[in-house]
Amino acid sequence: MRVLGIETSCDETGVALYDTDKGLLSHRLYSQIKVHAEYGGVVPELASRDHVRKTLPLIQEVLDDCGLSKGDIDAVAYTAGPGLVGALMVGACSGRAMAYALGVPAVGVHHMEGHLLAPMLEDQPPEFPFVALLVSGGHTQLVEVDGIGQYKLLGESLDDAAGEAFDKAAKMLDLDYPGGPQVAKLAEQGDPERFTFPRPMTDRPGLDFSFSGLKTFTLNTVAAHKQADGLPDDQTCADIACAFQEAVVDTLVIKCRRALQQCNMKTLVIAGGVSANQRLREKLESALAKIGAKVFYARHEFCTDNGAMIAYAGAQRLLAEQGEALPVHVKPRWNLEELPSLTAGE
């Protein structure tokens, strides 16, 4: 079965074609970074308009890559939430309309389930069960995963997600959008010994996160060292970026290790945009090796939003005959635990 995947939850248009027998056939991604850079963040209306402009051309490009036509598509999967409602509607309506015109099934995919399953596209995918860290601009969650659709939320951010905190720290340091990669790059030049930032909520039991206090601590540190132009000198900015990144990474690592021990598991999957952070990968691998655990993640191009993860997740749902009726429904907010298991009757 060839499944077309469409991802339009935020500011990236992703399209892919996944074959349940042959694997991923092709994927294309269009990023709207330049569109939103001058605003310092995503403008929902502009995001929706750009998805309208790029979705159909990307679908054609993916088909051309494979030497196939629309008639060769056996099913369509699209992101139905969570995300920006206008952006979601573009992908959902496009996917649903194409499925209806072709007379093939369609399914709306949970965006975070797509991220969670993205490592399954690798040559050596993780095996169930495992603990997943879903960490991006909009989500920071620890989830116990017994199978597709068998999810138990262990902990989540009570305020800012880790990716959102990175972006806000970048603004404090006057870095370009998107901020996360810019903070990580600047941190490479920083002195890790100069500043010590707090590791929020690690001194108490539980698996929830909170990054708002760390954000305030960063703001106060920037203010305490600012010069006439309103910013600290270049080296101090790098030192602050380094201290901030170390605090976020250490917090995530501590909670992941705690979650694995609580669930008595030895496998961690990390997914979402922040999972591309090299410092996070290094520290996770080191910390988990000490307890005999292993971490899995998707390749860098599939850490951020993409159509391949939606095509794969949708294919699994469709193989379990979990397609949807004609009306289009999107969910800007959608609890991962609400998803049905792939096993009938559960």
Coordinates of C-alpha atoms in Angstrom, one line a residue, residues 56-175:
L56 CA 0.0 20.6 -4.3
P57 CA 3.4 21.3 -6.0
L58 CA 5.2 19.3 -3.4
I59 CA 2.8 16.4 -3.9
Q60 CA 3.6 16.4 -7.6
E61 CA 7.3 16.6 -6.9
V62 CA 7.1 13.5 -4.7
L63 CA 5.2 11.6 -7.3
D64 CA 7.7 12.7 -10.0
D65 CA 10.6 11.5 -7.8
C66 CA 9.0 8.0 -7.9
G67 CA 7.9 8.0 -11.5
L68 CA 4.3 7.6 -10.3
S69 CA 1.0 9.3 -10.9
K70 CA -1.8 10.3 -8.5
G71 CA -3.6 7.1 -9.6
D72 CA -0.8 5.1 -7.9
I73 CA -1.7 6.4 -4.5
D74 CA -3.5 3.8 -2.4
A75 CA -4.3 6.0 0.7
V76 CA -3.7 9.5 2.1
A77 CA -2.6 10.5 5.6
Y78 CA -2.6 14.1 6.8
T79 CA -1.9 15.8 10.1
A80 CA -5.2 16.5 11.9
G81 CA -3.6 18.0 15.0
P82 CA -2.4 19.4 17.3
G83 CA -1.2 22.6 15.6
L84 CA -2.4 25.9 14.1
V85 CA -6.0 25.4 13.1
G86 CA -5.7 27.3 9.7
A87 CA -2.5 25.4 8.8
L88 CA -4.1 22.1 9.7
M89 CA -7.1 22.8 7.6
V90 CA -5.0 23.3 4.5
G91 CA -3.4 19.8 4.7
A92 CA -6.6 18.1 5.9
C93 CA -8.8 19.5 3.2
S94 CA -6.1 18.8 0.5
G95 CA -5.6 15.3 1.7
R96 CA -9.3 14.5 2.2
A97 CA -10.2 16.0 -1.2
M98 CA -7.5 14.0 -3.0
A99 CA -8.6 10.8 -1.3
Y100 CA -12.2 11.4 -2.2
A101 CA -11.3 12.1 -5.8
L102 CA -9.2 9.0 -6.1
G103 CA -11.6 6.8 -4.2
V104 CA -9.0 5.7 -1.6
P105 CA -9.1 5.8 2.2
A106 CA -7.8 8.7 4.3
V107 CA -6.8 9.1 7.9
G108 CA -6.0 12.1 10.1
V109 CA -2.8 11.6 12.1
H110 CA -1.8 12.9 15.5
H111 CA 1.2 15.1 14.9
M112 CA 3.1 13.9 18.0
E113 CA 2.4 10.3 17.2
G114 CA 4.1 11.0 13.9
H115 CA 7.2 12.4 15.8
L116 CA 7.1 9.4 18.2
L117 CA 7.2 6.9 15.3
A118 CA 9.7 8.8 13.1
P119 CA 12.6 6.6 14.4
M120 CA 10.8 3.6 13.0
L121 CA 11.9 4.8 9.5
E122 CA 15.5 4.0 10.4
D123 CA 17.3 0.8 9.4
Q124 CA 17.5 -0.3 13.1
P125 CA 14.3 0.9 14.7
P126 CA 13.5 0.6 18.4
E127 CA 11.3 -2.3 19.6
F128 CA 8.3 -1.8 21.8
P129 CA 7.9 -1.1 24.7
F130 CA 9.9 2.0 25.4
V131 CA 9.8 5.4 27.0
A132 CA 9.5 8.4 24.6
L133 CA 10.7 12.0 25.1
L134 CA 8.7 14.2 22.8
V135 CA 10.5 17.5 22.8
S136 CA 9.8 20.4 20.4
G137 CA 8.7 24.0 20.3
G138 CA 5.2 23.2 21.4
H139 CA 5.6 20.0 23.5
T140 CA 7.8 18.5 26.2
Q141 CA 6.4 15.1 27.2
L142 CA 7.5 11.8 28.6
V143 CA 5.3 8.9 27.4
E144 CA 5.3 5.2 28.2
V145 CA 4.8 3.4 24.9
D146 CA 3.7 -0.2 24.8
G147 CA 2.7 -0.2 21.2
I148 CA 1.1 2.1 18.5
G149 CA -1.8 3.8 20.2
Q150 CA -0.9 2.4 23.6
Y151 CA 0.4 5.6 25.3
K152 CA 0.6 6.6 28.9
L153 CA 1.6 10.2 29.7
L154 CA 4.3 10.2 32.4
G155 CA 5.1 13.9 32.6
E156 CA 4.9 17.1 30.6
S157 CA 5.9 20.8 30.8
L158 CA 3.7 22.8 33.1
D159 CA 4.5 26.0 31.2
D160 CA 7.0 26.6 28.3
A161 CA 8.1 23.6 26.2
A162 CA 11.9 23.2 25.9
G163 CA 11.9 24.3 22.3
E164 CA 9.9 27.4 23.2
A165 CA 12.3 28.2 26.0
F166 CA 15.2 27.9 23.5
D167 CA 13.5 30.3 21.1
K168 CA 12.8 32.8 23.9
A169 CA 16.4 32.6 25.1
A170 CA 17.5 33.4 21.5
K171 CA 15.4 36.5 21.5
M172 CA 17.0 37.7 24.7
L173 CA 20.4 37.3 23.1
D174 CA 19.2 39.0 19.9
L175 CA 19.7 35.9 17.8

